mmCIF file of C-alpha atoms in Angstrom:
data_model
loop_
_atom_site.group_PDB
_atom_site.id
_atom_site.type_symbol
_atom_site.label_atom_id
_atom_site.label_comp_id
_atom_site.label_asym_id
_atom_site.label_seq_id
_atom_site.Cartn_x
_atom_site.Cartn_y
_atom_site.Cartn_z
ATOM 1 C CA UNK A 1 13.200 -12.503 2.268
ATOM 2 C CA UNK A 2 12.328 -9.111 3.994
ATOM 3 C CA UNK A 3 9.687 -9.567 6.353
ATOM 4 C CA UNK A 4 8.036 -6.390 8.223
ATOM 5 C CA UNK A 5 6.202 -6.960 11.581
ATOM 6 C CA UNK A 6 4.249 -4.235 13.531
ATOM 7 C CA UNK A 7 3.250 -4.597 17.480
ATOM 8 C CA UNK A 8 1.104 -4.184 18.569
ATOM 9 C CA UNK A 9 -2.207 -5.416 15.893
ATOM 10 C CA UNK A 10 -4.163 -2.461 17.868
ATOM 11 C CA UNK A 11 -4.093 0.069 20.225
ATOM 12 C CA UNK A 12 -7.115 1.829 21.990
ATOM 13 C CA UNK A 13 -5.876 4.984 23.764
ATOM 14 C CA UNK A 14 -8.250 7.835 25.087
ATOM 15 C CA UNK A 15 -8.210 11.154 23.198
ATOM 16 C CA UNK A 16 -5.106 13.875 23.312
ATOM 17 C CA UNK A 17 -2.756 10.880 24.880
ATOM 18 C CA UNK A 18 0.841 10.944 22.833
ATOM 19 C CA UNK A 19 1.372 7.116 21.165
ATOM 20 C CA UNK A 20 3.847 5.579 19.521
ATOM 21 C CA UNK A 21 3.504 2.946 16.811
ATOM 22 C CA UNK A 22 6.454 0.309 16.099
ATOM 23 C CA UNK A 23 7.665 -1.593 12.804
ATOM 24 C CA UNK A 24 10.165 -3.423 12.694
ATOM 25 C CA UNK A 25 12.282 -5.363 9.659
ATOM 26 C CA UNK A 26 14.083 -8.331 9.564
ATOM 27 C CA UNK A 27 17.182 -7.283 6.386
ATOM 28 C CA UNK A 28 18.114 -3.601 7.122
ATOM 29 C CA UNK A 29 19.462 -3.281 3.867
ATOM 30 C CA UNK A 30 16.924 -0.464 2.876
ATOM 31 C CA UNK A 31 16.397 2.033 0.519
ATOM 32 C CA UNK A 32 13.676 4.030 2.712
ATOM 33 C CA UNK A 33 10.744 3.405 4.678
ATOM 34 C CA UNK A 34 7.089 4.762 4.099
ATOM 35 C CA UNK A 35 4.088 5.302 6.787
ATOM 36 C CA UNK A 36 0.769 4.915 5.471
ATOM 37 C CA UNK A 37 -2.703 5.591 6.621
ATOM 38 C CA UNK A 38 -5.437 3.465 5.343
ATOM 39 C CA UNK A 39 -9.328 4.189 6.699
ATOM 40 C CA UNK A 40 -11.535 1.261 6.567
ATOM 41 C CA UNK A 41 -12.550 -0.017 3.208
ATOM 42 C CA UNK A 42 -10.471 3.231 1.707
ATOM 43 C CA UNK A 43 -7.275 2.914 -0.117
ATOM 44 C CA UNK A 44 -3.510 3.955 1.271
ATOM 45 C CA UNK A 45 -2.525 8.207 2.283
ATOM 46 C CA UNK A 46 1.212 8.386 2.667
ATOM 47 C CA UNK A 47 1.732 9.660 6.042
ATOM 48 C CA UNK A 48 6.472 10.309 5.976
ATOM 49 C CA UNK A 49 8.576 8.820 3.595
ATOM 50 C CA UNK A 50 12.917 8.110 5.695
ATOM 51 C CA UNK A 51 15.131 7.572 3.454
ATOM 52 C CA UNK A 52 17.216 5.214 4.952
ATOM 53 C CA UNK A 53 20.576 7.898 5.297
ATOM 54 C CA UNK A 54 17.810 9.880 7.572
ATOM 55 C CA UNK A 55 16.981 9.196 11.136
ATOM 56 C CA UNK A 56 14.252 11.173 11.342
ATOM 57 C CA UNK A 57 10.667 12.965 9.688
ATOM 58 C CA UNK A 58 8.142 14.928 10.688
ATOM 59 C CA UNK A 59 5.097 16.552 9.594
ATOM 60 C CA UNK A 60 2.968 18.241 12.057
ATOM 61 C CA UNK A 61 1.921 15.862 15.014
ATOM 62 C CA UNK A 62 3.673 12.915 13.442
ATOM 63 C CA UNK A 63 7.184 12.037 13.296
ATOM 64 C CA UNK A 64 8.381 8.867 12.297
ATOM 65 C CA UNK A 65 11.982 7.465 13.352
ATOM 66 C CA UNK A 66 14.478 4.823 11.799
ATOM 67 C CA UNK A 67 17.124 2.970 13.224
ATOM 68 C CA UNK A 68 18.306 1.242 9.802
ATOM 69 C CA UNK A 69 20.850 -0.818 11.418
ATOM 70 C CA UNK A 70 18.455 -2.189 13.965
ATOM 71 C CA UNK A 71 15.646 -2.873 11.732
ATOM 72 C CA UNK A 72 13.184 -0.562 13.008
ATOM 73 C CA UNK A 73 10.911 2.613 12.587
ATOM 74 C CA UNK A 74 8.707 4.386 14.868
ATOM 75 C CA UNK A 75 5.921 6.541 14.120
ATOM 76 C CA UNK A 76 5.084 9.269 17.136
ATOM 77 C CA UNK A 77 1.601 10.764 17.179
ATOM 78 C CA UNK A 78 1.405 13.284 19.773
ATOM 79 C CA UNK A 79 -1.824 14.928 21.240
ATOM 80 C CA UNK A 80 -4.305 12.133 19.742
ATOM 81 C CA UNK A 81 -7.632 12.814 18.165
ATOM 82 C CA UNK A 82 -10.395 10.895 17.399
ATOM 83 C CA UNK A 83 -9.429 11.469 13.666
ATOM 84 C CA UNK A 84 -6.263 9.542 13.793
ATOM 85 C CA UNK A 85 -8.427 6.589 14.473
ATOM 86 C CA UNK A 86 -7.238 4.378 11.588
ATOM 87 C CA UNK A 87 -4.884 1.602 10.302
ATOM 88 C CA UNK A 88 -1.385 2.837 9.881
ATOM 89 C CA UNK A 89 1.167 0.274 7.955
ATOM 90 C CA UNK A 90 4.392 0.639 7.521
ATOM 91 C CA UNK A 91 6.311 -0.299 4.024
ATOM 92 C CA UNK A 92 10.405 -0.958 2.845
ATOM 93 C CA UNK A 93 11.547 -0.570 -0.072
ATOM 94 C CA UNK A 94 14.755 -2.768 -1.098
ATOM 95 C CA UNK A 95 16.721 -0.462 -3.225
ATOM 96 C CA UNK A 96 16.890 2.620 -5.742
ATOM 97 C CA UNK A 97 16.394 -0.017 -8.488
ATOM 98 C CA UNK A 98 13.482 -2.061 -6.615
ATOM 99 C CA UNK A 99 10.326 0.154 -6.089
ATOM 100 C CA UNK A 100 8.368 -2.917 -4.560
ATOM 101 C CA UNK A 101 7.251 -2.087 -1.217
ATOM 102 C CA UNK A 102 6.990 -4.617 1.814
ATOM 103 C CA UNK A 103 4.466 -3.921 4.289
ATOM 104 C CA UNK A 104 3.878 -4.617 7.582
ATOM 105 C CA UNK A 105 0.694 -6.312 9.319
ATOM 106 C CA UNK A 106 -0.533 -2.543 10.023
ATOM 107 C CA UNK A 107 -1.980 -1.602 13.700
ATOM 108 C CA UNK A 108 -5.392 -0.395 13.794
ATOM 109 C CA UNK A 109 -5.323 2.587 16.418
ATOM 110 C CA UNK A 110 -8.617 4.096 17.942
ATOM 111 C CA UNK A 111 -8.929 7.160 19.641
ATOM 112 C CA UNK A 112 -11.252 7.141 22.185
ATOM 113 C CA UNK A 113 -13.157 10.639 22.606
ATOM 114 C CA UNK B 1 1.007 14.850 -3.396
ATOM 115 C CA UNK B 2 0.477 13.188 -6.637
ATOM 116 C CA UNK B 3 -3.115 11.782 -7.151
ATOM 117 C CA UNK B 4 -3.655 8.340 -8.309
ATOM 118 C CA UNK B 5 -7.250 7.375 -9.098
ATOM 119 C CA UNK B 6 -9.242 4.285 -9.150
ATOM 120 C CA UNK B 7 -12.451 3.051 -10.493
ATOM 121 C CA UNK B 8 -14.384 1.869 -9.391
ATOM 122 C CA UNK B 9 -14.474 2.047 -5.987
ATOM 123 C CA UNK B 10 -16.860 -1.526 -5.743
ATOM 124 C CA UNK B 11 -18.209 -3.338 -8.067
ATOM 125 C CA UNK B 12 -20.424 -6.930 -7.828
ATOM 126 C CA UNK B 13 -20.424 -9.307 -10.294
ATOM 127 C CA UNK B 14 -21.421 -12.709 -11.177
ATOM 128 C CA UNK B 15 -19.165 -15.949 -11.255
ATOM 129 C CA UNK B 16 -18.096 -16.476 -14.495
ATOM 130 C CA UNK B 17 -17.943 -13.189 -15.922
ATOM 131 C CA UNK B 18 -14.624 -10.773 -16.092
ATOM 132 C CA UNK B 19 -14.329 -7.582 -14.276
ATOM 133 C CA UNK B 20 -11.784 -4.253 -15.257
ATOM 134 C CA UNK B 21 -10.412 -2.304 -12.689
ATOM 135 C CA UNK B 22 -8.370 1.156 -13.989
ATOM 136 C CA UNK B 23 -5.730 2.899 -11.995
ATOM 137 C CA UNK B 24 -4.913 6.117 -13.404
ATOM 138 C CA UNK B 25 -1.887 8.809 -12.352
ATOM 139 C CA UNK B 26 -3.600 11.969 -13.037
ATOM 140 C CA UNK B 27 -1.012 14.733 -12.450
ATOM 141 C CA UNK B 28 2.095 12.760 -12.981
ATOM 142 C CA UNK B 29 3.557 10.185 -15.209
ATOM 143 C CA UNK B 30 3.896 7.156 -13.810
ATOM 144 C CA UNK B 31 6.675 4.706 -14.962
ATOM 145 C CA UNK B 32 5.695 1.854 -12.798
ATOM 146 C CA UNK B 33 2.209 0.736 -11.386
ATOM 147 C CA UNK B 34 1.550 -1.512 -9.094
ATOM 148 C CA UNK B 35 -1.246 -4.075 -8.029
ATOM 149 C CA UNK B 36 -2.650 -4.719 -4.816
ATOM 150 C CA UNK B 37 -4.593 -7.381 -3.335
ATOM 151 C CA UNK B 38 -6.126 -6.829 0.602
ATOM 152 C CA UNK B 39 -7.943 -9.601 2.495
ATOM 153 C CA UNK B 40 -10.002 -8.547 5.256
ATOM 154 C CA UNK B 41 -8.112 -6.818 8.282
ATOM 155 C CA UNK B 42 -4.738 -8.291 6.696
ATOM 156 C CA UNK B 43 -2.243 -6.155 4.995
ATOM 157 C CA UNK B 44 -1.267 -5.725 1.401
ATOM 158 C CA UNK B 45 0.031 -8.385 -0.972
ATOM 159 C CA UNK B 46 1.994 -7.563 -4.095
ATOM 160 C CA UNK B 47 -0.035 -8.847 -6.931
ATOM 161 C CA UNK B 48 2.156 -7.500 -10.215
ATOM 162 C CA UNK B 49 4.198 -4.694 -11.061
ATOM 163 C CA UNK B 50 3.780 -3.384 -14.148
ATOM 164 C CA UNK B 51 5.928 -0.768 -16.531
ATOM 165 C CA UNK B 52 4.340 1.152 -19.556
ATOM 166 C CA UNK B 53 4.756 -0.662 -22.538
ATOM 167 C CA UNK B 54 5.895 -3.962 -21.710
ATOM 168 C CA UNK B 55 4.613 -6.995 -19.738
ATOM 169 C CA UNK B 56 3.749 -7.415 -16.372
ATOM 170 C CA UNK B 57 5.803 -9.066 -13.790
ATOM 171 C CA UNK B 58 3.416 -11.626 -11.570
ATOM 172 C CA UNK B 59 4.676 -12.569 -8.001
ATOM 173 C CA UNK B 60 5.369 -16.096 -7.137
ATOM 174 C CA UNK B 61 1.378 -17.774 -6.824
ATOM 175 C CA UNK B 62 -0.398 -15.084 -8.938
ATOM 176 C CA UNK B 63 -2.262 -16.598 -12.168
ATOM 177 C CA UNK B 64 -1.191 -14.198 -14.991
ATOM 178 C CA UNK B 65 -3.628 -15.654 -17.258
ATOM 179 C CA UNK B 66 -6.529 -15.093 -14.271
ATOM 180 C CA UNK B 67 -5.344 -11.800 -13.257
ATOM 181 C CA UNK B 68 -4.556 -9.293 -16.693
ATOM 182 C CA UNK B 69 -2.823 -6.513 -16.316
ATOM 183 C CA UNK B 70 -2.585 -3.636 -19.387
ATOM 184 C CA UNK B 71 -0.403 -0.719 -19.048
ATOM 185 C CA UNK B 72 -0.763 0.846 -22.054
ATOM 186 C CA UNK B 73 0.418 4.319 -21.222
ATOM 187 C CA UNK B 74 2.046 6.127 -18.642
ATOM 188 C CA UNK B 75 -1.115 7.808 -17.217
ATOM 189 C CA UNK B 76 -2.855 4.153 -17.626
ATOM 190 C CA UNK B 77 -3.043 0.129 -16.078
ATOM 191 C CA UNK B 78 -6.083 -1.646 -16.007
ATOM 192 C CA UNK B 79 -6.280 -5.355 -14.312
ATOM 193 C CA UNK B 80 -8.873 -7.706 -14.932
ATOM 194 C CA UNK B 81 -10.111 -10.455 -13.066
ATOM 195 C CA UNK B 82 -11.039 -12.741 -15.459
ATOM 196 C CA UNK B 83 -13.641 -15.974 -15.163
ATOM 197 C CA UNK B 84 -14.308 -14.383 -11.794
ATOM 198 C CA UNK B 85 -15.393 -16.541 -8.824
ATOM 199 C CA UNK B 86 -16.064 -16.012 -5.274
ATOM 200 C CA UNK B 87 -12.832 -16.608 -3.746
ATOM 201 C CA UNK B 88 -11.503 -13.790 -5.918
ATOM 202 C CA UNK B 89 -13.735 -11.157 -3.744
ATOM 203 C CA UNK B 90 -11.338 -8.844 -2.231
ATOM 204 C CA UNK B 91 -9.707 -5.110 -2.002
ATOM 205 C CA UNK B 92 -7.628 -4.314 -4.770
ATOM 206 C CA UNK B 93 -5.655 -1.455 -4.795
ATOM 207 C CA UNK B 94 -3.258 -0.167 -7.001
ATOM 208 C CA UNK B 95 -0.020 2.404 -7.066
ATOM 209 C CA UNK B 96 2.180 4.377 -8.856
ATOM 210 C CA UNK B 97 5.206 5.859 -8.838
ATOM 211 C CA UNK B 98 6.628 8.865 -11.354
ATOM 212 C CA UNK B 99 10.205 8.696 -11.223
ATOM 213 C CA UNK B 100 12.325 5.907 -9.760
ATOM 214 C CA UNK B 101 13.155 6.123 -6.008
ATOM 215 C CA UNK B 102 10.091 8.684 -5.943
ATOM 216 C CA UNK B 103 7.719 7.175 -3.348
ATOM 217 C CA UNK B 104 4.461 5.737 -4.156
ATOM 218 C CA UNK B 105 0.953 7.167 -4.433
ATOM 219 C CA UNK B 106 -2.094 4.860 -4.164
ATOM 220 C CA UNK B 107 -5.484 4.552 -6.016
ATOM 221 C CA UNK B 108 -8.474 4.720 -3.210
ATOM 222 C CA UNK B 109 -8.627 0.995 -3.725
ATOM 223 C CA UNK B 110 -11.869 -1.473 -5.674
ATOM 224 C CA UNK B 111 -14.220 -3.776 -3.280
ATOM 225 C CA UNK B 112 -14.635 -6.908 -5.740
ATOM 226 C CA UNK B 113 -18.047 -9.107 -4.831
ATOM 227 C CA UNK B 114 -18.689 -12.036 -6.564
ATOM 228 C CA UNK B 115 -21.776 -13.768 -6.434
#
């Protein structure tokens, strides 16, 4: 059974700081991996989708990692607002055939102005 | 990206009476919906996954019979929390997804209160 852990459960970090989130997996066998951002009582905004033949994606200050064979993703934020304050979760999906997602425990970030 | 829109965004009822949530894909077709619960500062659990026109598959611990999911078209699922009582309060959120391997969108999510 696929199990998806992120470390830390939160972060505090002072405004324009670069941070990096972790996720890790316990069965690499993947199709791709999803960040999410969810704002409290809101529901999920997809943040990068890796397919799992990718090591890489970005979209402006974000860029997300994967390391497929070691069971982990990282999601880079660089130059931190108060904005990104949220809960960011990561999610695997199985297989091309499997759309059910796993997530992870999430990590609520704040940004401290 | 593809919009996926839920209402309502809270609703309270009393114990004892059913509630509807609807999920709907509003600029895409989506083949496969899925159901969402959210405790409080805990992450998502996989309620059901459902697929236009046929019945819904229930994860291991989830009371079909309490728990109704409809997906009668491809723009459409509805879930209904049926008999409700208190310890069914939560955050329910559903998704969808258009074609398959396309990634998944997700409804802004329904505060359930029962009182």
């Amino acid at each position: 059974k696929q199990e998806v852990t992120q470390i830390p459960a939160a972060l505090s970090v002072p405004e324009g700081e670069n941070l990096v989130l972790n996720c890790s997996f316990t069965d690499s066998a993947i199709y791709n991996l999803q960040w999410f951002r969810q704002d409290p009582g809101k529901g999920l905004t997809s943040l990068l989708l890796i397919q799992s033949s990718q090591r890489e994606q970005t979209s402006g200050r974000l860029n997300a990692s994967l390391d497929k064979s070691s069971g982990r993703s990282t999601l880079y934020i660089a130059a931190s607002q108060p904005g990104d304050s949220a809960t960011y979760l990561c999610a695997v999906r199985r297989d091309f055939g499997n759309e059910k997602l796993t997530f992870g425990t999430g990590t609520r970030l704040t940004i401290i102005p | 990206g593809a919009v996926v829109s839920q209402h309502p965004s809270w609703v309270i009822c009393k114990s004892g009476t059913s509630v509807k949530i609807e999920c709907r894909s509003l600029d895409f077709q989506a083949t496969t919906m899925f159901w969402y619960r959210q405790f409080p500062k805990q992450s998502l659990m996989l309620m059901a996954t459902s697929n236009e026109g046929s019945k819904a598959t229930y994860e291991q611990g989830v009371e079909k019979d309490k728990f109704l999911i409809n997906h009668a078209s491809l723009t459409l699922s509805t879930l209904t929390v049926t008999s409700a009582h208190p310890e069914d309060s939560s955050f329910y959120i559903c998704s969808a997804i258009g074609e398959r391997g396309s990634q998944a969108f997700f409804g802004q999510g329904t505060r359930l209160t029962v009182v």
